[in-house]
PDB file of C-alpha atoms and ligand atoms in Angstrom:
ATOM      1  CA  MET A   1      -0.027   0.006   0.049  1.00 97.00           C
ATOM      2  CA  ARG A   2       1.109   3.585  -0.808  1.00 98.00           C
ATOM      3  CA  ILE A   3       0.275   5.793   2.131  1.00 98.00           C
ATOM      4  CA  ILE A   4       0.533   9.515   2.846  1.00 98.00           C
ATOM      5  CA  LEU A   5       0.597  10.732   6.491  1.00 98.00           C
ATOM      6  CA  PHE A   6      -0.654  14.186   6.444  1.00 98.00           C
ATOM      7  CA  GLY A   7      -1.016  17.001   9.002  1.00 98.00           C
ATOM      8  CA  PRO A   8       0.443  20.000  10.566  1.00 97.00           C
ATOM      9  CA  PRO A   9       3.971  20.002  12.099  1.00 97.00           C
ATOM     10  CA  GLY A  10       3.779  18.225  15.407  1.00 97.00           C
ATOM     11  CA  ALA A  11       0.700  16.201  14.484  1.00 98.00           C
ATOM     12  CA  GLY A  12       2.443  12.934  15.084  1.00 98.00           C
ATOM     13  CA  LYS A  13       3.271  11.924  11.598  1.00 98.00           C
ATOM     14  CA  GLY A  14       6.924  10.924  12.226  1.00 97.00           C
ATOM     15  CA  THR A  15       5.877   8.951  15.372  1.00 97.00           C
ATOM     16  CA  GLN A  16       3.206   7.035  13.635  1.00 98.00           C
ATOM     17  CA  ALA A  17       5.104   6.507  10.476  1.00 98.00           C
ATOM     18  CA  ARG A  18       7.848   4.878  12.552  1.00 97.00           C
ATOM     19  CA  LEU A  19       5.369   2.585  14.244  1.00 98.00           C
ATOM     20  CA  LEU A  20       3.947   1.530  10.766  1.00 98.00           C
ATOM     21  CA  GLU A  21       7.593   0.831   9.715  1.00 98.00           C
ATOM     22  CA  GLU A  22       8.426  -1.161  12.879  1.00 97.00           C
ATOM     23  CA  ARG A  23       5.097  -3.172  13.142  1.00 98.00           C
ATOM     24  CA  GLU A  24       3.708  -3.366   9.478  1.00 97.00           C
ATOM     25  CA  GLY A  25       6.809  -3.262   7.402  1.00 97.00           C
ATOM     26  CA  TYR A  26       6.201  -0.046   5.564  1.00 98.00           C
ATOM     27  CA  THR A  27       9.063   2.000   4.839  1.00 98.00           C
ATOM     28  CA  GLN A  28       8.924   5.600   6.416  1.00 98.00           C
ATOM     29  CA  ILE A  29      10.001   8.188   3.744  1.00 98.00           C
ATOM     30  CA  SER A  30      10.416  11.498   5.667  1.00 98.00           C
ATOM     31  CA  THR A  31      11.655  14.324   3.530  1.00 98.00           C
ATOM     32  CA  GLY A  32      12.359  16.302   6.812  1.00 97.00           C
ATOM     33  CA  ASP A  33      14.719  13.499   7.810  1.00 96.00           C
ATOM     34  CA  ILE A  34      16.315  13.351   4.473  1.00 97.00           C
ATOM     35  CA  ILE A  35      16.883  17.058   4.388  1.00 97.00           C
ATOM     36  CA  ARG A  36      18.293  17.072   8.022  1.00 95.00           C
ATOM     37  CA  SER A  37      20.693  14.342   7.134  1.00 95.00           C
ATOM     38  CA  ALA A  38      21.808  16.234   3.994  1.00 97.00           C
ATOM     39  CA  MET A  39      22.473  19.306   6.100  1.00 96.00           C
ATOM     40  CA  LYS A  40      24.395  17.357   8.606  1.00 94.00           C
ATOM     41  CA  ASN A  41      26.530  15.869   5.878  1.00 96.00           C
ATOM     42  CA  GLU A  42      26.839  19.312   4.185  1.00 97.00           C
ATOM     43  CA  THR A  43      25.887  17.916   0.886  1.00 97.00           C
ATOM     44  CA  PRO A  44      24.899  20.420  -2.016  1.00 97.00           C
ATOM     45  CA  VAL A  45      21.098  19.816  -1.204  1.00 97.00           C
ATOM     46  CA  GLY A  46      21.885  20.226   2.564  1.00 97.00           C
ATOM     47  CA  LYS A  47      23.701  23.494   1.875  1.00 97.00           C
ATOM     48  CA  GLU A  48      20.828  24.785  -0.198  1.00 97.00           C
ATOM     49  CA  ALA A  49      18.102  23.846   2.226  1.00 98.00           C
ATOM     50  CA  LYS A  50      19.644  25.024   5.435  1.00 97.00           C
ATOM     51  CA  ALA A  51      18.515  28.718   5.033  1.00 96.00           C
ATOM     52  CA  TYR A  52      14.782  27.602   4.378  1.00 97.00           C
ATOM     53  CA  VAL A  53      14.710  25.065   7.215  1.00 97.00           C
ATOM     54  CA  GLU A  54      16.251  27.454   9.855  1.00 95.00           C
ATOM     55  CA  LYS A  55      13.655  30.109   9.059  1.00 95.00           C
ATOM     56  CA  GLY A  56      10.761  27.525   9.118  1.00 96.00           C
ATOM     57  CA  GLU A  57      10.168  28.080   5.457  1.00 97.00           C
ATOM     58  CA  LEU A  58       9.569  25.262   2.798  1.00 98.00           C
ATOM     59  CA  VAL A  59      12.651  24.071   0.762  1.00 98.00           C
ATOM     60  CA  PRO A  60      11.904  24.746  -2.844  1.00 98.00           C
ATOM     61  CA  ASP A  61       9.614  22.222  -4.563  1.00 98.00           C
ATOM     62  CA  SER A  62      12.038  21.076  -7.338  1.00 97.00           C
ATOM     63  CA  VAL A  63      14.639  20.123  -4.623  1.00 97.00           C
ATOM     64  CA  VAL A  64      12.233  18.072  -2.373  1.00 98.00           C
ATOM     65  CA  ARG A  65      10.625  16.538  -5.413  1.00 98.00           C
ATOM     66  CA  LYS A  66      13.895  14.794  -6.423  1.00 97.00           C
ATOM     67  CA  LEU A  67      14.381  13.516  -2.749  1.00 97.00           C
ATOM     68  CA  ALA A  68      10.929  12.141  -2.557  1.00 98.00           C
ATOM     69  CA  GLU A  69      10.774  10.482  -5.884  1.00 98.00           C
ATOM     70  CA  GLY A  70      14.318   9.114  -5.389  1.00 98.00           C
ATOM     71  CA  ALA A  71      13.256   7.631  -2.194  1.00 98.00           C
ATOM     72  CA  ILE A  72       9.986   6.119  -3.601  1.00 98.00           C
ATOM     73  CA  ALA A  73      11.965   4.570  -6.540  1.00 98.00           C
ATOM     74  CA  ASP A  74      14.450   3.045  -4.062  1.00 97.00           C
ATOM     75  CA  GLU A  75      11.410   1.430  -2.278  1.00 96.00           C
ATOM     76  CA  GLY A  76      10.276  -0.204  -5.537  1.00 97.00           C
ATOM     77  CA  TYR A  77       7.184   2.129  -5.530  1.00 98.00           C
ATOM     78  CA  ASP A  78       5.322   0.335  -3.001  1.00 98.00           C
ATOM     79  CA  ASP A  79       4.841  -0.186   0.774  1.00 98.00           C
ATOM     80  CA  PHE A  80       5.924   3.173   1.993  1.00 98.00           C
ATOM     81  CA  VAL A  81       4.539   5.827   4.204  1.00 98.00           C
ATOM     82  CA  LEU A  82       5.260   9.488   3.074  1.00 98.00           C
ATOM     83  CA  ASP A  83       5.727  11.674   6.151  1.00 98.00           C
ATOM     84  CA  GLY A  84       5.917  15.359   5.424  1.00 98.00           C
ATOM     85  CA  TYR A  85       5.541  15.040   1.579  1.00 98.00           C
ATOM     86  CA  PRO A  86       3.729  16.569  -0.232  1.00 98.00           C
ATOM     87  CA  ARG A  87       3.476  19.957   1.263  1.00 98.00           C
ATOM     88  CA  THR A  88       2.362  22.230  -1.593  1.00 98.00           C
ATOM     89  CA  THR A  89      -0.065  21.850  -4.409  1.00 98.00           C
ATOM     90  CA  GLN A  90       2.934  21.639  -6.822  1.00 98.00           C
ATOM     91  CA  GLN A  91       4.326  18.803  -5.003  1.00 98.00           C
ATOM     92  CA  ALA A  92       0.923  16.938  -4.933  1.00 98.00           C
ATOM     93  CA  GLU A  93       0.481  17.431  -8.594  1.00 98.00           C
ATOM     94  CA  TRP A  94       3.946  16.147  -9.316  1.00 98.00           C
ATOM     95  CA  LEU A  95       3.342  13.133  -7.032  1.00 98.00           C
ATOM     96  CA  THR A  96       0.125  12.414  -8.897  1.00 98.00           C
ATOM     97  CA  GLU A  97       1.979  12.366 -12.079  1.00 98.00           C
ATOM     98  CA  PHE A  98       4.841  10.328 -10.812  1.00 98.00           C
ATOM     99  CA  GLY A  99       2.435   7.716  -9.453  1.00 98.00           C
ATOM    100  CA  ALA A 100       0.647   7.534 -12.855  1.00 98.00           C
ATOM    101  CA  ALA A 101       3.926   7.120 -14.675  1.00 98.00           C
ATOM    102  CA  HIS A 102       5.069   4.227 -12.441  1.00 98.00           C
ATOM    103  CA  ASP A 103       1.583   2.594 -12.075  1.00 98.00           C
ATOM    104  CA  ALA A 104       1.875   3.454  -8.304  1.00 98.00           C
ATOM    105  CA  PRO A 105      -0.840   5.751  -7.305  1.00 98.00           C
ATOM    106  CA  ILE A 106      -1.337   6.841  -3.741  1.00 98.00           C
ATOM    107  CA  ASP A 107      -3.856   4.608  -2.170  1.00 98.00           C
ATOM    108  CA  VAL A 108      -4.762   6.548   1.003  1.00 98.00           C
ATOM    109  CA  VAL A 109      -3.991   9.902   2.620  1.00 98.00           C
ATOM    110  CA  ILE A 110      -4.450   9.706   6.471  1.00 98.00           C
ATOM    111  CA  SER A 111      -4.996  13.215   7.725  1.00 98.00           C
ATOM    112  CA  LEU A 112      -4.226  13.643  11.495  1.00 98.00           C
ATOM    113  CA  GLU A 113      -6.463  16.331  12.949  1.00 98.00           C
ATOM    114  CA  VAL A 114      -4.809  18.066  15.935  1.00 97.00           C
ATOM    115  CA  PRO A 115      -5.771  21.710  17.234  1.00 94.00           C
ATOM    116  CA  ASP A 116      -3.236  24.426  17.380  1.00 92.00           C
ATOM    117  CA  ASP A 117      -2.837  24.513  21.307  1.00 92.00           C
ATOM    118  CA  VAL A 118      -1.945  20.721  21.177  1.00 95.00           C
ATOM    119  CA  ILE A 119       0.477  21.117  18.284  1.00 95.00           C
ATOM    120  CA  VAL A 120       2.383  24.067  20.183  1.00 93.00           C
ATOM    121  CA  ASP A 121       2.755  21.984  23.216  1.00 93.00           C
ATOM    122  CA  ARG A 122       4.101  18.838  21.232  1.00 95.00           C
ATOM    123  CA  LEU A 123       6.581  20.858  19.238  1.00 96.00           C
ATOM    124  CA  SER A 124       7.855  22.792  22.280  1.00 95.00           C
ATOM    125  CA  LYS A 125       8.428  19.586  24.174  1.00 97.00           C
ATOM    126  CA  ARG A 126       9.664  17.495  21.257  1.00 97.00           C
ATOM    127  CA  ARG A 127      13.197  16.173  21.713  1.00 97.00           C
ATOM    128  CA  VAL A 128      15.257  14.235  19.234  1.00 96.00           C
ATOM    129  CA  HIS A 129      18.105  11.734  19.473  1.00 95.00           C
ATOM    130  CA  THR A 130      21.090  13.091  17.577  1.00 92.00           C
ATOM    131  CA  LYS A 131      22.249   9.595  16.347  1.00 91.00           C
ATOM    132  CA  THR A 132      19.087   7.543  15.909  1.00 90.00           C
ATOM    133  CA  GLY A 133      16.684  10.283  15.010  1.00 90.00           C
ATOM    134  CA  ASP A 134      14.155   8.813  17.617  1.00 93.00           C
ATOM    135  CA  THR A 135      11.565  11.382  18.672  1.00 95.00           C
ATOM    136  CA  TYR A 136      10.433  11.967  22.170  1.00 97.00           C
ATOM    137  CA  HIS A 137       8.280  14.234  24.031  1.00 96.00           C
ATOM    138  CA  LEU A 138       9.227  15.503  27.470  1.00 96.00           C
ATOM    139  CA  GLU A 139       5.896  14.384  29.205  1.00 95.00           C
ATOM    140  CA  HIS A 140       4.142  12.066  26.784  1.00 93.00           C
ATOM    141  CA  ASN A 141       6.918  10.043  25.535  1.00 94.00           C
ATOM    142  CA  PRO A 142      10.145  10.696  27.508  1.00 96.00           C
ATOM    143  CA  PRO A 143      13.452   9.182  26.458  1.00 96.00           C
ATOM    144  CA  PRO A 144      14.094   5.912  28.402  1.00 95.00           C
ATOM    145  CA  ASP A 145      16.647   5.897  31.184  1.00 94.00           C
ATOM    146  CA  ASP A 146      19.153   3.924  29.133  1.00 95.00           C
ATOM    147  CA  VAL A 147      19.511   6.708  26.543  1.00 94.00           C
ATOM    148  CA  ASP A 148      22.290   9.144  27.115  1.00 95.00           C
ATOM    149  CA  PRO A 149      20.874  12.504  27.844  1.00 94.00           C
ATOM    150  CA  ALA A 150      23.767  14.017  25.937  1.00 96.00           C
ATOM    151  CA  HIS A 151      22.272  12.816  22.755  1.00 96.00           C
ATOM    152  CA  ILE A 152      18.857  14.314  23.395  1.00 97.00           C
ATOM    153  CA  ILE A 153      18.390  17.777  21.818  1.00 96.00           C
ATOM    154  CA  GLN A 154      15.754  20.171  20.682  1.00 96.00           C
ATOM    155  CA  ARG A 155      15.513  20.810  17.067  1.00 94.00           C
ATOM    156  CA  ASP A 156      16.399  24.518  16.347  1.00 93.00           C
ATOM    157  CA  ASP A 157      13.246  24.836  14.346  1.00 95.00           C
ATOM    158  CA  ASP A 158      11.178  23.697  17.300  1.00 96.00           C
ATOM    159  CA  LYS A 159      11.967  26.987  19.043  1.00 93.00           C
ATOM    160  CA  PRO A 160       8.828  29.251  19.410  1.00 90.00           C
ATOM    161  CA  ALA A 161       9.527  31.834  16.685  1.00 88.00           C
ATOM    162  CA  THR A 162      10.268  29.295  14.004  1.00 93.00           C
ATOM    163  CA  VAL A 163       7.322  27.236  15.194  1.00 93.00           C
ATOM    164  CA  ARG A 164       4.915  30.210  14.636  1.00 92.00           C
ATOM    165  CA  ASN A 165       6.205  30.460  11.154  1.00 94.00           C
ATOM    166  CA  ARG A 166       6.045  26.842  10.316  1.00 96.00           C
ATOM    167  CA  LEU A 167       2.381  26.917  11.399  1.00 95.00           C
ATOM    168  CA  ALA A 168       1.598  29.944   9.224  1.00 96.00           C
ATOM    169  CA  VAL A 169       3.330  28.296   6.178  1.00 97.00           C
ATOM    170  CA  TYR A 170       1.277  25.108   6.978  1.00 97.00           C
ATOM    171  CA  ARG A 171      -1.865  26.967   6.812  1.00 97.00           C
ATOM    172  CA  GLU A 172      -0.953  28.830   3.734  1.00 98.00           C
ATOM    173  CA  GLU A 173       0.754  26.251   1.527  1.00 98.00           C
ATOM    174  CA  THR A 174      -0.033  22.763   2.914  1.00 98.00           C
ATOM    175  CA  ALA A 175      -3.502  22.730   4.434  1.00 98.00           C
ATOM    176  CA  PRO A 176      -5.246  23.212   0.925  1.00 98.00           C
ATOM    177  CA  LEU A 177      -3.906  19.738   0.123  1.00 98.00           C
ATOM    178  CA  GLU A 178      -6.719  18.314   2.192  1.00 98.00           C
ATOM    179  CA  ALA A 179      -9.195  19.542  -0.310  1.00 98.00           C
ATOM    180  CA  TYR A 180      -6.914  18.269  -3.201  1.00 98.00           C
ATOM    181  CA  TYR A 181      -6.975  14.557  -1.851  1.00 98.00           C
ATOM    182  CA  GLU A 182     -10.624  14.852  -0.766  1.00 98.00           C
ATOM    183  CA  ALA A 183     -11.533  15.615  -4.293  1.00 98.00           C
ATOM    184  CA  ARG A 184      -9.485  12.584  -5.414  1.00 97.00           C
ATOM    185  CA  GLY A 185     -11.317  10.376  -2.979  1.00 97.00           C
ATOM    186  CA  THR A 186      -8.279   9.260  -1.017  1.00 98.00           C
ATOM    187  CA  LEU A 187      -8.561  11.338   2.146  1.00 98.00           C
ATOM    188  CA  VAL A 188      -9.447   9.781   5.496  1.00 98.00           C
ATOM    189  CA  THR A 189      -9.448  12.055   8.507  1.00 98.00           C
ATOM    190  CA  VAL A 190      -8.318  10.673  11.881  1.00 98.00           C
ATOM    191  CA  ASP A 191      -8.555  12.279  15.308  1.00 98.00           C
ATOM    192  CA  GLY A 192      -4.798  12.925  16.256  1.00 98.00           C
ATOM    193  CA  VAL A 193      -5.490  13.755  19.884  1.00 98.00           C
ATOM    194  CA  GLY A 194      -4.991  10.985  22.462  1.00 97.00           C
ATOM    195  CA  GLY A 195      -2.418   8.460  23.294  1.00 97.00           C
ATOM    196  CA  ILE A 196       0.229   7.357  20.756  1.00 97.00           C
ATOM    197  CA  GLU A 197      -1.122   3.697  20.822  1.00 98.00           C
ATOM    198  CA  ASP A 198      -4.805   4.797  20.575  1.00 98.00           C
ATOM    199  CA  ILE A 199      -3.864   6.936  17.380  1.00 98.00           C
ATOM    200  CA  TYR A 200      -2.041   3.961  15.943  1.00 98.00           C
ATOM    201  CA  ASP A 201      -5.020   1.831  16.343  1.00 98.00           C
ATOM    202  CA  ARG A 202      -7.246   4.492  14.626  1.00 98.00           C
ATOM    203  CA  ILE A 203      -4.731   4.598  11.744  1.00 98.00           C
ATOM    204  CA  THR A 204      -4.464   0.943  11.261  1.00 98.00           C
ATOM    205  CA  ALA A 205      -8.253   0.699  11.351  1.00 98.00           C
ATOM    206  CA  ALA A 206      -8.497   3.258   8.575  1.00 97.00           C
ATOM    207  CA  LEU A 207      -5.916   1.541   6.361  1.00 97.00           C
ATOM    208  CA  GLU A 208      -7.819  -1.697   6.781  1.00 96.00           C
ATOM    209  CA  ALA A 209     -11.034   0.098   5.735  1.00 94.00           C
ATOM    210  CA  ALA A 210      -9.424   1.772   2.790  1.00 91.00           C
TER     211      ALA A 210
HETATM  212  P1  ADP B   1       7.798  18.346  11.106  1.00 57.76           P
HETATM  213  O1  ADP B   1       8.201  17.133  11.575  1.00 57.76           O
HETATM  214  O2  ADP B   1       7.574  19.314  12.084  1.00 57.76           O
HETATM  215  O3  ADP B   1       6.508  18.359  10.193  1.00 57.76           O
HETATM  216  P2  ADP B   1       9.758  18.000   9.043  1.00 57.76           P
HETATM  217  O4  ADP B   1      10.837  17.249   9.794  1.00 57.76           O
HETATM  218  O5  ADP B   1       8.846  17.160   8.198  1.00 57.76           O
HETATM  219  O6  ADP B   1       8.879  18.863  10.165  1.00 57.76           O
HETATM  220  O7  ADP B   1      10.358  19.088   8.153  1.00 57.76           O
HETATM  221  C1  ADP B   1      11.323  20.024   8.670  1.00 57.76           C
HETATM  222  C2  ADP B   1      11.597  21.044   7.594  1.00 57.76           C
HETATM  223  O8  ADP B   1      12.131  20.441   6.444  1.00 57.76           O
HETATM  224  C3  ADP B   1      10.443  21.862   7.176  1.00 57.76           C
HETATM  225  O9  ADP B   1      10.147  22.993   7.976  1.00 57.76           O
HETATM  226  C4  ADP B   1      10.787  22.349   5.769  1.00 57.76           C
HETATM  227  O10 ADP B   1      11.862  23.332   5.907  1.00 57.76           O
HETATM  228  C5  ADP B   1      11.737  21.163   5.270  1.00 57.76           C
HETATM  229  N1  ADP B   1      10.797  20.201   4.578  1.00 57.76           N
HETATM  230  C6  ADP B   1      10.402  18.878   4.871  1.00 57.76           C
HETATM  231  N2  ADP B   1       9.554  18.320   3.956  1.00 57.76           N
HETATM  232  C7  ADP B   1       9.348  19.332   2.932  1.00 57.76           C
HETATM  233  C8  ADP B   1       8.627  19.321   1.826  1.00 57.76           C
HETATM  234  N3  ADP B   1       7.806  18.405   1.539  1.00 57.76           N
HETATM  235  N4  ADP B   1       8.676  20.457   1.137  1.00 57.76           N
HETATM  236  C9  ADP B   1       9.288  21.535   1.469  1.00 57.76           C
HETATM  237  N5  ADP B   1      10.148  21.600   2.680  1.00 57.76           N
HETATM  238  C10 ADP B   1      10.248  20.460   3.357  1.00 57.76           C
HETATM  239  P1  ADP B   2       5.306  15.438  13.082  1.00 57.76           P
HETATM  240  O1  ADP B   2       6.269  14.371  12.421  1.00 57.76           O
HETATM  241  O2  ADP B   2       4.049  15.466  12.659  1.00 57.76           O
HETATM  242  O3  ADP B   2       6.013  16.711  13.135  1.00 57.76           O
HETATM  243  P2  ADP B   2       6.025  13.987  15.625  1.00 57.76           P
HETATM  244  O4  ADP B   2       5.762  12.561  15.385  1.00 57.76           O
HETATM  245  O5  ADP B   2       7.492  14.391  15.571  1.00 57.76           O
HETATM  246  O6  ADP B   2       5.200  14.931  14.690  1.00 57.76           O
HETATM  247  O7  ADP B   2       5.412  14.359  16.992  1.00 57.76           O
HETATM  248  C1  ADP B   2       5.662  15.727  17.636  1.00 57.76           C
HETATM  249  C2  ADP B   2       5.754  15.627  19.132  1.00 57.76           C
HETATM  250  O8  ADP B   2       4.656  15.106  19.756  1.00 57.76           O
HETATM  251  C3  ADP B   2       6.963  14.688  19.508  1.00 57.76           C
HETATM  252  O9  ADP B   2       7.457  15.170  20.794  1.00 57.76           O
HETATM  253  C4  ADP B   2       6.237  13.395  19.789  1.00 57.76           C
HETATM  254  O10 ADP B   2       6.880  12.592  20.668  1.00 57.76           O
HETATM  255  C5  ADP B   2       4.966  13.915  20.427  1.00 57.76           C
HETATM  256  N1  ADP B   2       3.629  13.045  20.122  1.00 57.76           N
HETATM  257  C6  ADP B   2       3.446  12.439  19.068  1.00 57.76           C
HETATM  258  N2  ADP B   2       2.252  11.690  19.097  1.00 57.76           N
HETATM  259  C7  ADP B   2       1.790  12.090  20.478  1.00 57.76           C
HETATM  260  C8  ADP B   2       0.546  11.768  21.094  1.00 57.76           C
HETATM  261  N3  ADP B   2      -0.430  11.009  20.505  1.00 57.76           N
HETATM  262  N4  ADP B   2       0.397  12.349  22.262  1.00 57.76           N
HETATM  263  C9  ADP B   2       1.327  13.026  22.780  1.00 57.76           C
HETATM  264  N5  ADP B   2       2.479  13.406  22.214  1.00 57.76           N
HETATM  265  C10 ADP B   2       2.733  12.942  20.977  1.00 57.76           C
END
C-alpha cells in the first residue's frame, strides 16, 4: 500500500510512520529526515536547504521532489508511508503524475487532525536523538533511562519563533492539500488527539477500511 501521513508540524506523523515501519513493514519516507541528514553531511542539497529550514520556510519544490521521488523509486514504488511530503499543491500534482507514470498511485491519505494548542505543546516539548533520529516528548513519550541525555536535543526549528512561522506556512501552503485529496477520494481524517497507541489503532483501522 502507498500511504501519505498528512497533518501540521507536530501532528505525530513521524511517530506514527515509525510505528507503521516497525510493526507493519512499511518504509517511512520522511523528507524532513532526508533534508536534516543532507544538512548534517553538508551535501549540496543540505547547503541549499539550510537557510529555508532554519527560518521555518519550505525548501523549494524542485529540490524536495527529487528527494521524495528518489526515495520512492528506491523502495520499489510500494509499501511506503510518506511523512511530510507533499506539502504544496505543486508537490502533490507532481506526485500524482509520478504515481501515474509508474503505475503506483497513492492509495490513501491519512490526515491527522490536531488543534493548534496541542501542536504548540507537542513541538515545544519535542526532543530528538542526535544519532538515531528517535523522537520523544518530555511528558508524553520521554526518553528511556538507558538513553544518554547528552544525545537528546531540541531541534532548532522547534523553538517558538520558528514554530509560529512553520504553522503559518502550513496553513497557507499545505492545508489546501486536504481538499486536493478529498476531491480525489483518497482522504481519510483521523483524530490525532489521544495516546500514541490509540492513534496508531485508529490509523491501522483506517488503513484496513481503505
Ligand atoms: P515536522 O516534523 O515538524 O512536520 P519535518 O521534519 O517534516 O517537520 O520538516 C522540517 C523542515 O524540512 C520543514 O520545515 C521544511 O523546511 C523542510 N521540509 C520537509 N519536507 C518538506 C517538503 N515536502 N517541502 C518543502 N520543505 C520540506
Ligand atoms: P510530526 O512528524 O507530525 O511533526 P512528531 O511525530 O515528531 O510529529 O510528534 C511531535 C511531538 O509530539 C513529539 O515530541 C512526539 O513525541 C509527540 N507526540 C506524538 N504523538 C503524540 C501523542 N499521540 N500524544 C502526545 N504526544 C505525541
